[in-house]
Amino acid sequence: MESRVNYTAMGVFIVLFTVALVAFAFWLGKYNQDERLYSRYKVFITESVSGLAPEAAVKFHGVDVGKVESIRINPHNSEEVELTLKIKKETPIKTDSNALLKFYGITGLAFIEIAGGSRHAPLLSNGNGTIPTIPSSPSLITRLDESLSDVASKLSLTLDRADRLFSDKNVENVAQSLEHLRSLTAQIDGYQGEIKALLAQSSTLEHNASKSLQAMGDAAISVKTASGNFNTLVQTKIAKTLESLEATSKESHTLIKKLEANVDRGDYDIAPASSELTTLLEQTRSLTNEMEMTLRSLRESPSDLLFKKSTPKPGPGE
């Protein structure tokens, strides 16, 4: 009987040992398979990881690429949570990639999202045999919390300044300023008549100035006309008289030379020459009288000559 019991215990022991050995072999094979198919990465997060559990999904641009293997407090920095990620080896984790905490809608369940990573950046690898670390970025909730905190701080500062702005002293100062403004407006209303009179005088001054400017313009035109008349007078009367005198002088000079030549030849018949000389002297006297009359007119009434008014009539005997 004891022999049968011993054989039974031995058989149970062998069965259990065999099952354990098979399980160990299976686990060992799975571990080796994981080592061949997956790589491990560390992530350190400073925010709360509530909702994140081991075996939570790890996504790369929304695609499942692994799982969260373990979660613990960083033994070297109590402000950080250390995550160990198991990610498929073919996943291109780059040196500029970053990990952030995301949530499934409003369920509260979280997962890890790997974002970033430019095409030309090198792959993140464990060159010295240690597990490489993926930098972390704040989650959307953390960014919103920081933004709301900043907004609340600024709103509090704005309300504090508004409270100081509308203090009793400032309100009293504004009331006094309004009272002074009302008094100034009343004083301006009392001077409305004088202001209107001043505006009317300004209008009259403007009108007079306009007339003065017009008169100055007319005067400028008159001066220009007078200048033209004077030039015409010089060019017509005086210039022509001078030309006639010069021509007469030349003829007299020629006639005198002719007489001298006749005398030198012994020809003393000077009657024809005397007649011509008498005619020239009469012309010279006439031109001289005309020049004197013009000069006398210019001296006695220069304005009549410049502005083309009538010249004084000659008196008796002139």
PDB file of C-alpha atoms in Angstrom:
ATOM      1  CA  MET A   1       0.000   0.000   0.000  1.00  0.00           C
ATOM      2  CA  GLU A   2       2.814   2.388   0.903  1.00  0.00           C
ATOM      3  CA  SER A   3       4.506   1.478  -2.343  1.00  0.00           C
ATOM      4  CA  ARG A   4       1.480   2.602  -4.338  1.00  0.00           C
ATOM      5  CA  VAL A   5       1.344   5.958  -2.491  1.00  0.00           C
ATOM      6  CA  ASN A   6       4.994   6.595  -3.190  1.00  0.00           C
ATOM      7  CA  TYR A   7       4.550   5.917  -6.855  1.00  0.00           C
ATOM      8  CA  THR A   8       1.554   8.248  -6.966  1.00  0.00           C
ATOM      9  CA  ALA A   9       3.447  11.103  -5.317  1.00  0.00           C
ATOM     10  CA  MET A  10       6.356  10.522  -7.608  1.00  0.00           C
ATOM     11  CA  GLY A  11       4.070  10.576 -10.609  1.00  0.00           C
ATOM     12  CA  VAL A  12       2.414  13.826  -9.529  1.00  0.00           C
ATOM     13  CA  PHE A  13       5.833  15.364  -8.938  1.00  0.00           C
ATOM     14  CA  ILE A  14       7.042  14.331 -12.366  1.00  0.00           C
ATOM     15  CA  VAL A  15       3.921  15.735 -14.057  1.00  0.00           C
ATOM     16  CA  LEU A  16       4.221  19.037 -12.260  1.00  0.00           C
ATOM     17  CA  PHE A  17       7.922  19.232 -12.959  1.00  0.00           C
ATOM     18  CA  THR A  18       7.282  18.535 -16.625  1.00  0.00           C
ATOM     19  CA  VAL A  19       4.601  21.224 -16.842  1.00  0.00           C
ATOM     20  CA  ALA A  20       6.880  23.711 -15.129  1.00  0.00           C
ATOM     21  CA  LEU A  21       9.712  22.810 -17.427  1.00  0.00           C
ATOM     22  CA  VAL A  22       7.489  23.280 -20.479  1.00  0.00           C
ATOM     23  CA  ALA A  23       6.226  26.597 -19.133  1.00  0.00           C
ATOM     24  CA  PHE A  24       9.769  27.763 -18.473  1.00  0.00           C
ATOM     25  CA  ALA A  25      10.839  26.745 -21.944  1.00  0.00           C
ATOM     26  CA  PHE A  26       7.846  28.561 -23.398  1.00  0.00           C
ATOM     27  CA  TRP A  27       8.596  31.688 -21.392  1.00  0.00           C
ATOM     28  CA  LEU A  28      12.247  31.524 -22.328  1.00  0.00           C
ATOM     29  CA  GLY A  29      11.364  31.189 -25.995  1.00  0.00           C
ATOM     30  CA  LYS A  30       8.960  34.089 -25.770  1.00  0.00           C
ATOM     31  CA  TYR A  31      11.571  36.258 -24.046  1.00  0.00           C
ATOM     32  CA  ASN A  32      14.109  35.436 -26.705  1.00  0.00           C
ATOM     33  CA  GLN A  33      11.497  36.234 -29.343  1.00  0.00           C
ATOM     34  CA  ASP A  34      10.778  39.554 -27.651  1.00  0.00           C
ATOM     35  CA  GLU A  35      14.476  40.313 -27.611  1.00  0.00           C
ATOM     36  CA  ARG A  36      14.649  39.610 -31.326  1.00  0.00           C
ATOM     37  CA  LEU A  37      11.517  41.615 -32.246  1.00  0.00           C
ATOM     38  CA  TYR A  38      11.454  44.497 -29.728  1.00  0.00           C
ATOM     39  CA  SER A  39      13.744  47.206 -28.393  1.00  0.00           C
ATOM     40  CA  ARG A  40      13.441  48.898 -25.029  1.00  0.00           C
ATOM     41  CA  TYR A  41      13.455  52.653 -24.393  1.00  0.00           C
ATOM     42  CA  LYS A  42      13.251  54.824 -21.293  1.00  0.00           C
ATOM     43  CA  VAL A  43      10.968  57.850 -20.936  1.00  0.00           C
ATOM     44  CA  PHE A  44      11.016  60.243 -17.964  1.00  0.00           C
ATOM     45  CA  ILE A  45       7.831  62.258 -17.376  1.00  0.00           C
ATOM     46  CA  THR A  46       7.388  65.034 -14.794  1.00  0.00           C
ATOM     47  CA  GLU A  47       3.577  65.158 -14.971  1.00  0.00           C
ATOM     48  CA  SER A  48       0.997  62.792 -13.538  1.00  0.00           C
ATOM     49  CA  VAL A  49       0.596  59.444 -15.346  1.00  0.00           C
ATOM     50  CA  SER A  50      -2.875  58.761 -13.938  1.00  0.00           C
ATOM     51  CA  GLY A  51      -4.727  56.485 -16.372  1.00  0.00           C
ATOM     52  CA  LEU A  52      -1.522  54.908 -17.710  1.00  0.00           C
ATOM     53  CA  ALA A  53      -0.963  51.235 -16.749  1.00  0.00           C
ATOM     54  CA  PRO A  54       1.516  48.527 -17.717  1.00  0.00           C
ATOM     55  CA  GLU A  55       0.685  46.938 -21.067  1.00  0.00           C
ATOM     56  CA  ALA A  56      -0.751  50.288 -22.225  1.00  0.00           C
ATOM     57  CA  ALA A  57      -0.292  50.910 -25.941  1.00  0.00           C
ATOM     58  CA  VAL A  58       2.626  52.782 -27.449  1.00  0.00           C
ATOM     59  CA  LYS A  59       1.757  54.498 -30.754  1.00  0.00           C
ATOM     60  CA  PHE A  60       3.982  55.982 -33.419  1.00  0.00           C
ATOM     61  CA  HIS A  61       2.005  58.583 -35.404  1.00  0.00           C
ATOM     62  CA  GLY A  62      -1.162  56.742 -34.360  1.00  0.00           C
ATOM     63  CA  VAL A  63       0.103  53.231 -35.245  1.00  0.00           C
ATOM     64  CA  ASP A  64       0.526  50.608 -32.468  1.00  0.00           C
ATOM     65  CA  VAL A  65       4.236  49.815 -32.259  1.00  0.00           C
ATOM     66  CA  GLY A  66       4.613  48.440 -28.728  1.00  0.00           C
ATOM     67  CA  LYS A  67       3.552  48.512 -25.074  1.00  0.00           C
ATOM     68  CA  VAL A  68       4.456  50.072 -21.750  1.00  0.00           C
ATOM     69  CA  GLU A  69       6.504  47.421 -19.983  1.00  0.00           C
ATOM     70  CA  SER A  70       6.897  49.013 -16.555  1.00  0.00           C
ATOM     71  CA  ILE A  71       6.046  52.190 -14.595  1.00  0.00           C
ATOM     72  CA  ARG A  72       7.918  53.386 -11.516  1.00  0.00           C
ATOM     73  CA  ILE A  73       9.209  56.468  -9.729  1.00  0.00           C
ATOM     74  CA  ASN A  74      12.686  57.438 -10.904  1.00  0.00           C
ATOM     75  CA  PRO A  75      14.985  56.281  -8.091  1.00  0.00           C
ATOM     76  CA  HIS A  76      17.407  59.122  -8.897  1.00  0.00           C
ATOM     77  CA  ASN A  77      14.792  61.928  -9.116  1.00  0.00           C
ATOM     78  CA  SER A  78      11.521  61.720  -7.219  1.00  0.00           C
ATOM     79  CA  GLU A  79       9.963  64.422  -9.418  1.00  0.00           C
ATOM     80  CA  GLU A  80       9.991  62.110 -12.442  1.00  0.00           C
ATOM     81  CA  VAL A  81       8.132  58.948 -13.415  1.00  0.00           C
ATOM     82  CA  GLU A  82      10.243  56.370 -15.238  1.00  0.00           C
ATOM     83  CA  LEU A  83       8.574  54.440 -18.053  1.00  0.00           C
ATOM     84  CA  THR A  84      10.083  51.451 -19.839  1.00  0.00           C
ATOM     85  CA  LEU A  85       8.680  51.046 -23.352  1.00  0.00           C
ATOM     86  CA  LYS A  86       8.882  47.902 -25.488  1.00  0.00           C
ATOM     87  CA  ILE A  87       8.769  48.996 -29.128  1.00  0.00           C
ATOM     88  CA  LYS A  88       9.140  46.995 -32.351  1.00  0.00           C
ATOM     89  CA  LYS A  89      12.650  47.173 -33.705  1.00  0.00           C
ATOM     90  CA  GLU A  90      11.593  48.292 -37.172  1.00  0.00           C
ATOM     91  CA  THR A  91      10.040  51.446 -35.700  1.00  0.00           C
ATOM     92  CA  PRO A  92      12.211  54.446 -36.736  1.00  0.00           C
ATOM     93  CA  ILE A  93      12.803  56.150 -33.407  1.00  0.00           C
ATOM     94  CA  LYS A  94      15.030  59.150 -34.203  1.00  0.00           C
ATOM     95  CA  THR A  95      17.205  61.324 -31.999  1.00  0.00           C
ATOM     96  CA  ASP A  96      14.715  64.210 -32.362  1.00  0.00           C
ATOM     97  CA  SER A  97      11.639  62.072 -31.547  1.00  0.00           C
ATOM     98  CA  ASN A  98       9.721  62.779 -28.348  1.00  0.00           C
ATOM     99  CA  ALA A  99       7.139  60.945 -26.259  1.00  0.00           C
ATOM    100  CA  LEU A 100       3.992  62.445 -24.767  1.00  0.00           C
ATOM    101  CA  LEU A 101       1.022  61.249 -22.764  1.00  0.00           C
ATOM    102  CA  LYS A 102      -2.336  61.082 -24.533  1.00  0.00           C
ATOM    103  CA  PHE A 103      -5.825  59.940 -23.576  1.00  0.00           C
ATOM    104  CA  TYR A 104      -8.583  57.961 -25.273  1.00  0.00           C
ATOM    105  CA  GLY A 105     -11.312  60.561 -25.408  1.00  0.00           C
ATOM    106  CA  ILE A 106     -13.062  61.002 -22.045  1.00  0.00           C
ATOM    107  CA  THR A 107     -12.440  57.459 -20.796  1.00  0.00           C
ATOM    108  CA  GLY A 108      -9.418  58.501 -18.741  1.00  0.00           C
ATOM    109  CA  LEU A 109      -7.297  55.688 -20.184  1.00  0.00           C
ATOM    110  CA  ALA A 110      -3.902  56.870 -21.391  1.00  0.00           C
ATOM    111  CA  PHE A 111      -1.263  55.727 -23.876  1.00  0.00           C
ATOM    112  CA  ILE A 112       2.146  56.901 -25.041  1.00  0.00           C
ATOM    113  CA  GLU A 113       2.446  58.680 -28.412  1.00  0.00           C
ATOM    114  CA  ILE A 114       5.842  58.901 -30.162  1.00  0.00           C
ATOM    115  CA  ALA A 115       5.911  62.063 -32.305  1.00  0.00           C
ATOM    116  CA  GLY A 116       8.449  64.054 -34.283  1.00  0.00           C
ATOM    117  CA  GLY A 117      11.544  62.626 -35.890  1.00  0.00           C
ATOM    118  CA  SER A 118      12.788  64.213 -39.107  1.00  0.00           C
ATOM    119  CA  ARG A 119      13.681  62.019 -42.046  1.00  0.00           C
ATOM    120  CA  HIS A 120      17.397  62.890 -42.061  1.00  0.00           C
ATOM    121  CA  ALA A 121      17.934  62.582 -38.286  1.00  0.00           C
ATOM    122  CA  PRO A 122      19.937  59.521 -37.098  1.00  0.00           C
ATOM    123  CA  LEU A 123      18.254  56.607 -35.314  1.00  0.00           C
ATOM    124  CA  LEU A 124      18.278  56.522 -31.513  1.00  0.00           C
ATOM    125  CA  SER A 125      20.409  53.575 -30.413  1.00  0.00           C
ATOM    126  CA  ASN A 126      22.044  52.136 -27.284  1.00  0.00           C
ATOM    127  CA  GLY A 127      25.646  52.649 -28.289  1.00  0.00           C
ATOM    128  CA  ASN A 128      27.141  51.900 -24.859  1.00  0.00           C
ATOM    129  CA  GLY A 129      24.794  49.014 -23.998  1.00  0.00           C
ATOM    130  CA  THR A 130      22.369  51.097 -21.884  1.00  0.00           C
ATOM    131  CA  ILE A 131      18.699  51.563 -22.695  1.00  0.00           C
ATOM    132  CA  PRO A 132      18.300  54.751 -24.784  1.00  0.00           C
ATOM    133  CA  THR A 133      16.042  57.539 -23.500  1.00  0.00           C
ATOM    134  CA  ILE A 134      13.331  59.238 -25.545  1.00  0.00           C
ATOM    135  CA  PRO A 135      12.793  62.893 -24.494  1.00  0.00           C
ATOM    136  CA  SER A 136       9.291  63.660 -23.231  1.00  0.00           C
ATOM    137  CA  SER A 137       6.965  66.556 -24.082  1.00  0.00           C
ATOM    138  CA  PRO A 138       4.109  67.926 -21.956  1.00  0.00           C
ATOM    139  CA  SER A 139       0.697  66.502 -22.751  1.00  0.00           C
ATOM    140  CA  LEU A 140      -2.233  68.551 -24.015  1.00  0.00           C
ATOM    141  CA  ILE A 141      -3.811  68.611 -20.571  1.00  0.00           C
ATOM    142  CA  THR A 142      -0.583  69.903 -19.040  1.00  0.00           C
ATOM    143  CA  ARG A 143      -0.265  72.622 -21.686  1.00  0.00           C
ATOM    144  CA  LEU A 144      -3.888  73.632 -21.160  1.00  0.00           C
ATOM    145  CA  ASP A 145      -3.368  73.695 -17.401  1.00  0.00           C
ATOM    146  CA  GLU A 146      -0.305  75.906 -17.781  1.00  0.00           C
ATOM    147  CA  SER A 147      -2.142  78.199 -20.205  1.00  0.00           C
ATOM    148  CA  LEU A 148      -5.149  78.475 -17.910  1.00  0.00           C
ATOM    149  CA  SER A 149      -2.855  79.225 -14.984  1.00  0.00           C
ATOM    150  CA  ASP A 150      -1.160  81.952 -16.998  1.00  0.00           C
ATOM    151  CA  VAL A 151      -4.515  83.384 -18.090  1.00  0.00           C
ATOM    152  CA  ALA A 152      -5.802  83.302 -14.525  1.00  0.00           C
ATOM    153  CA  SER A 153      -2.668  85.086 -13.317  1.00  0.00           C
ATOM    154  CA  LYS A 154      -3.006  87.795 -15.958  1.00  0.00           C
ATOM    155  CA  LEU A 155      -6.740  88.133 -15.269  1.00  0.00           C
ATOM    156  CA  SER A 156      -6.029  88.545 -11.568  1.00  0.00           C
ATOM    157  CA  LEU A 157      -3.423  91.212 -12.361  1.00  0.00           C
ATOM    158  CA  THR A 158      -5.880  92.999 -14.671  1.00  0.00           C
ATOM    159  CA  LEU A 159      -8.610  92.979 -12.041  1.00  0.00           C
ATOM    160  CA  ASP A 160      -6.163  94.302  -9.465  1.00  0.00           C
ATOM    161  CA  ARG A 161      -5.166  97.170 -11.771  1.00  0.00           C
ATOM    162  CA  ALA A 162      -8.822  97.882 -12.565  1.00  0.00           C
ATOM    163  CA  ASP A 163      -9.551  97.999  -8.862  1.00  0.00           C
ATOM    164  CA  ARG A 164      -6.731 100.528  -8.373  1.00  0.00           C
ATOM    165  CA  LEU A 165      -7.922 102.508 -11.401  1.00  0.00           C
ATOM    166  CA  PHE A 166     -11.462 102.848 -10.060  1.00  0.00           C
ATOM    167  CA  SER A 167     -10.380 103.712  -6.540  1.00  0.00           C
ATOM    168  CA  ASP A 168     -12.308 106.398  -4.635  1.00  0.00           C
ATOM    169  CA  LYS A 169      -9.510 108.914  -5.152  1.00  0.00           C
ATOM    170  CA  ASN A 170      -9.407 108.395  -8.931  1.00  0.00           C
ATOM    171  CA  VAL A 171     -13.202 108.573  -9.187  1.00  0.00           C
ATOM    172  CA  GLU A 172     -13.110 111.871  -7.282  1.00  0.00           C
ATOM    173  CA  ASN A 173     -10.394 113.206  -9.616  1.00  0.00           C
ATOM    174  CA  VAL A 174     -12.451 112.264 -12.676  1.00  0.00           C
ATOM    175  CA  ALA A 175     -15.500 113.996 -11.176  1.00  0.00           C
ATOM    176  CA  GLN A 176     -13.441 117.165 -10.597  1.00  0.00           C
ATOM    177  CA  SER A 177     -12.122 117.037 -14.162  1.00  0.00           C
ATOM    178  CA  LEU A 178     -15.657 116.775 -15.503  1.00  0.00           C
ATOM    179  CA  GLU A 179     -16.715 119.735 -13.339  1.00  0.00           C
ATOM    180  CA  HIS A 180     -13.817 121.813 -14.689  1.00  0.00           C
ATOM    181  CA  LEU A 181     -14.761 120.829 -18.215  1.00  0.00           C
ATOM    182  CA  ARG A 182     -18.356 121.899 -17.619  1.00  0.00           C
ATOM    183  CA  SER A 183     -17.163 125.271 -16.241  1.00  0.00           C
ATOM    184  CA  LEU A 184     -14.856 125.772 -19.244  1.00  0.00           C
ATOM    185  CA  THR A 185     -17.716 124.981 -21.627  1.00  0.00           C
ATOM    186  CA  ALA A 186     -19.910 127.547 -19.885  1.00  0.00           C
ATOM    187  CA  GLN A 187     -17.181 130.200 -20.233  1.00  0.00           C
ATOM    188  CA  ILE A 188     -16.805 129.424 -23.925  1.00  0.00           C
ATOM    189  CA  ASP A 189     -20.576 129.813 -24.370  1.00  0.00           C
ATOM    190  CA  GLY A 190     -20.292 133.301 -22.789  1.00  0.00           C
ATOM    191  CA  TYR A 191     -17.707 134.324 -25.403  1.00  0.00           C
ATOM    192  CA  GLN A 192     -19.708 133.149 -28.404  1.00  0.00           C
ATOM    193  CA  GLY A 193     -20.603 136.710 -29.461  1.00  0.00           C
ATOM    194  CA  GLU A 194     -17.000 137.852 -29.383  1.00  0.00           C
ATOM    195  CA  ILE A 195     -15.917 134.726 -31.202  1.00  0.00           C
ATOM    196  CA  LYS A 196     -18.492 135.376 -33.937  1.00  0.00           C
ATOM    197  CA  ALA A 197     -17.331 139.022 -34.221  1.00  0.00           C
ATOM    198  CA  LEU A 198     -13.722 137.860 -34.464  1.00  0.00           C
ATOM    199  CA  LEU A 199     -14.675 135.409 -37.176  1.00  0.00           C
ATOM    200  CA  ALA A 200     -16.505 138.177 -39.050  1.00  0.00           C
ATOM    201  CA  GLN A 201     -13.418 140.421 -38.817  1.00  0.00           C
ATOM    202  CA  SER A 202     -11.307 137.559 -40.062  1.00  0.00           C
ATOM    203  CA  SER A 203     -13.631 137.202 -43.036  1.00  0.00           C
ATOM    204  CA  THR A 204     -13.354 140.989 -43.747  1.00  0.00           C
ATOM    205  CA  LEU A 205      -9.565 140.844 -43.452  1.00  0.00           C
ATOM    206  CA  GLU A 206      -9.502 137.923 -45.829  1.00  0.00           C
ATOM    207  CA  HIS A 207     -11.666 139.860 -48.319  1.00  0.00           C
ATOM    208  CA  ASN A 208      -9.452 142.960 -48.061  1.00  0.00           C
ATOM    209  CA  ALA A 209      -6.336 140.861 -48.452  1.00  0.00           C
ATOM    210  CA  SER A 210      -7.831 139.314 -51.553  1.00  0.00           C
ATOM    211  CA  LYS A 211      -8.570 142.773 -53.004  1.00  0.00           C
ATOM    212  CA  SER A 212      -5.044 143.941 -52.124  1.00  0.00           C
ATOM    213  CA  LEU A 213      -3.546 140.942 -53.846  1.00  0.00           C
ATOM    214  CA  GLN A 214      -5.709 141.651 -56.915  1.00  0.00           C
ATOM    215  CA  ALA A 215      -4.618 145.326 -56.908  1.00  0.00           C
ATOM    216  CA  MET A 216      -0.997 144.249 -56.640  1.00  0.00           C
ATOM    217  CA  GLY A 217      -1.539 141.985 -59.611  1.00  0.00           C
ATOM    218  CA  ASP A 218      -3.074 144.841 -61.636  1.00  0.00           C
ATOM    219  CA  ALA A 219      -0.185 147.093 -60.629  1.00  0.00           C
ATOM    220  CA  ALA A 220       2.294 144.491 -61.786  1.00  0.00           C
ATOM    221  CA  ILE A 221       0.488 144.298 -65.125  1.00  0.00           C
ATOM    222  CA  SER A 222       0.536 148.115 -65.404  1.00  0.00           C
ATOM    223  CA  VAL A 223       4.245 148.229 -64.660  1.00  0.00           C
ATOM    224  CA  LYS A 224       4.854 145.588 -67.291  1.00  0.00           C
ATOM    225  CA  THR A 225       2.747 147.596 -69.787  1.00  0.00           C
ATOM    226  CA  ALA A 226       4.543 150.821 -68.866  1.00  0.00           C
ATOM    227  CA  SER A 227       7.876 149.140 -69.412  1.00  0.00           C
ATOM    228  CA  GLY A 228       6.729 148.020 -72.824  1.00  0.00           C
ATOM    229  CA  ASN A 229       5.487 151.530 -73.682  1.00  0.00           C
ATOM    230  CA  PHE A 230       8.780 153.025 -72.574  1.00  0.00           C
ATOM    231  CA  ASN A 231      10.712 150.590 -74.729  1.00  0.00           C
ATOM    232  CA  THR A 232       8.419 151.421 -77.643  1.00  0.00           C
ATOM    233  CA  LEU A 233       8.947 155.157 -77.060  1.00  0.00           C
ATOM    234  CA  VAL A 234      12.700 154.759 -77.020  1.00  0.00           C
ATOM    235  CA  GLN A 235      12.728 152.489 -80.055  1.00  0.00           C
ATOM    236  CA  THR A 236      10.311 154.600 -82.166  1.00  0.00           C
ATOM    237  CA  LYS A 237      10.709 158.307 -81.379  1.00  0.00           C
ATOM    238  CA  ILE A 238      14.085 158.847 -79.780  1.00  0.00           C
ATOM    239  CA  ALA A 239      15.868 156.089 -81.708  1.00  0.00           C
ATOM    240  CA  LYS A 240      14.520 157.259 -85.054  1.00  0.00           C
ATOM    241  CA  THR A 241      15.428 160.880 -84.260  1.00  0.00           C
ATOM    242  CA  LEU A 242      18.946 159.877 -83.330  1.00  0.00           C
ATOM    243  CA  GLU A 243      19.261 157.844 -86.525  1.00  0.00           C
ATOM    244  CA  SER A 244      18.104 160.848 -88.582  1.00  0.00           C
ATOM    245  CA  LEU A 245      20.589 163.138 -86.817  1.00  0.00           C
ATOM    246  CA  GLU A 246      23.375 160.664 -87.458  1.00  0.00           C
ATOM    247  CA  ALA A 247      22.445 160.430 -91.146  1.00  0.00           C
ATOM    248  CA  THR A 248      22.311 164.238 -91.458  1.00  0.00           C
ATOM    249  CA  SER A 249      25.677 164.507 -89.745  1.00  0.00           C
ATOM    250  CA  LYS A 250      27.161 162.049 -92.212  1.00  0.00           C
ATOM    251  CA  GLU A 251      25.723 163.991 -95.180  1.00  0.00           C
ATOM    252  CA  SER A 252      27.077 167.288 -93.784  1.00  0.00           C
ATOM    253  CA  HIS A 253      30.496 165.761 -93.357  1.00  0.00           C
ATOM    254  CA  THR A 254      30.410 164.442 -96.924  1.00  0.00           C
ATOM    255  CA  LEU A 255      29.294 167.820 -98.308  1.00  0.00           C
ATOM    256  CA  ILE A 256      32.055 169.683 -96.430  1.00  0.00           C
ATOM    257  CA  LYS A 257      34.681 167.304 -97.852  1.00  0.00           C
ATOM    258  CA  LYS A 258      33.207 167.884-101.300  1.00  0.00           C
ATOM    259  CA  LEU A 259      33.523 171.677-100.889  1.00  0.00           C
ATOM    260  CA  GLU A 260      37.108 171.324 -99.707  1.00  0.00           C
ATOM    261  CA  ALA A 261      37.902 169.199-102.717  1.00  0.00           C
ATOM    262  CA  ASN A 262      36.378 171.792-105.100  1.00  0.00           C
ATOM    263  CA  VAL A 263      38.341 174.609-103.479  1.00  0.00           C
ATOM    264  CA  ASP A 264      41.530 172.589-103.739  1.00  0.00           C
ATOM    265  CA  ARG A 265      40.858 172.150-107.473  1.00  0.00           C
ATOM    266  CA  GLY A 266      40.337 175.914-107.883  1.00  0.00           C
ATOM    267  CA  ASP A 267      36.577 175.562-108.365  1.00  0.00           C
ATOM    268  CA  TYR A 268      35.080 178.407-106.359  1.00  0.00           C
ATOM    269  CA  ASP A 269      31.505 177.964-107.529  1.00  0.00           C
ATOM    270  CA  ILE A 270      29.989 176.886-104.195  1.00  0.00           C
ATOM    271  CA  ALA A 271      26.402 177.942-104.876  1.00  0.00           C
ATOM    272  CA  PRO A 272      25.051 174.365-105.396  1.00  0.00           C
ATOM    273  CA  ALA A 273      26.889 173.105-102.376  1.00  0.00           C
ATOM    274  CA  SER A 274      25.652 176.025-100.299  1.00  0.00           C
ATOM    275  CA  SER A 275      22.087 175.191-101.267  1.00  0.00           C
ATOM    276  CA  GLU A 276      22.538 171.574-100.171  1.00  0.00           C
ATOM    277  CA  LEU A 277      24.223 172.687 -96.938  1.00  0.00           C
ATOM    278  CA  THR A 278      21.321 175.016 -96.165  1.00  0.00           C
ATOM    279  CA  THR A 279      18.872 172.149 -96.670  1.00  0.00           C
ATOM    280  CA  LEU A 280      20.879 169.922 -94.315  1.00  0.00           C
ATOM    281  CA  LEU A 281      21.021 172.614 -91.659  1.00  0.00           C
ATOM    282  CA  GLU A 282      17.249 173.043 -91.834  1.00  0.00           C
ATOM    283  CA  GLN A 283      16.786 169.269 -91.449  1.00  0.00           C
ATOM    284  CA  THR A 284      19.179 169.246 -88.478  1.00  0.00           C
ATOM    285  CA  ARG A 285      17.290 172.135 -86.861  1.00  0.00           C
ATOM    286  CA  SER A 286      13.975 170.336 -87.382  1.00  0.00           C
ATOM    287  CA  LEU A 287      15.295 167.080 -85.879  1.00  0.00           C
ATOM    288  CA  THR A 288      16.798 168.954 -82.965  1.00  0.00           C
ATOM    289  CA  ASN A 289      13.433 170.664 -82.288  1.00  0.00           C
ATOM    290  CA  GLU A 290      11.674 167.280 -82.419  1.00  0.00           C
ATOM    291  CA  MET A 291      14.213 165.799 -79.951  1.00  0.00           C
ATOM    292  CA  GLU A 292      13.718 168.780 -77.607  1.00  0.00           C
ATOM    293  CA  MET A 293       9.922 168.382 -77.725  1.00  0.00           C
ATOM    294  CA  THR A 294      10.164 164.685 -76.905  1.00  0.00           C
ATOM    295  CA  LEU A 295      12.537 165.289 -74.009  1.00  0.00           C
ATOM    296  CA  ARG A 296      10.379 168.148 -72.696  1.00  0.00           C
ATOM    297  CA  SER A 297       7.294 165.910 -72.820  1.00  0.00           C
ATOM    298  CA  LEU A 298       9.158 163.170 -70.951  1.00  0.00           C
ATOM    299  CA  ARG A 299      10.320 165.707 -68.346  1.00  0.00           C
ATOM    300  CA  GLU A 300       6.961 167.494 -67.865  1.00  0.00           C
ATOM    301  CA  SER A 301       4.623 164.464 -67.945  1.00  0.00           C
ATOM    302  CA  PRO A 302       6.530 161.135 -67.839  1.00  0.00           C
ATOM    303  CA  SER A 303       3.443 159.228 -66.734  1.00  0.00           C
ATOM    304  CA  ASP A 304       1.510 160.291 -69.839  1.00  0.00           C
ATOM    305  CA  LEU A 305       4.296 158.987 -72.031  1.00  0.00           C
ATOM    306  CA  LEU A 306       4.609 155.669 -70.119  1.00  0.00           C
ATOM    307  CA  PHE A 307       0.895 154.916 -69.868  1.00  0.00           C
ATOM    308  CA  LYS A 308       0.024 156.234 -73.371  1.00  0.00           C
ATOM    309  CA  LYS A 309      -1.943 159.264 -72.191  1.00  0.00           C
ATOM    310  CA  SER A 310      -2.284 162.314 -74.426  1.00  0.00           C
ATOM    311  CA  THR A 311       0.660 164.672 -74.512  1.00  0.00           C
ATOM    312  CA  PRO A 312       0.110 168.356 -73.639  1.00  0.00           C
ATOM    313  CA  LYS A 313      -0.725 170.541 -76.618  1.00  0.00           C
ATOM    314  CA  PRO A 314       2.027 172.901 -77.642  1.00  0.00           C
ATOM    315  CA  GLY A 315       1.507 176.511 -76.623  1.00  0.00           C
ATOM    316  CA  PRO A 316       1.605 179.543 -78.878  1.00  0.00           C
ATOM    317  CA  GLY A 317       4.799 179.926 -80.707  1.00  0.00           C
ATOM    318  CA  GLU A 318       5.962 176.307 -80.029  1.00  0.00           C
TER     319      GLU A 318
END
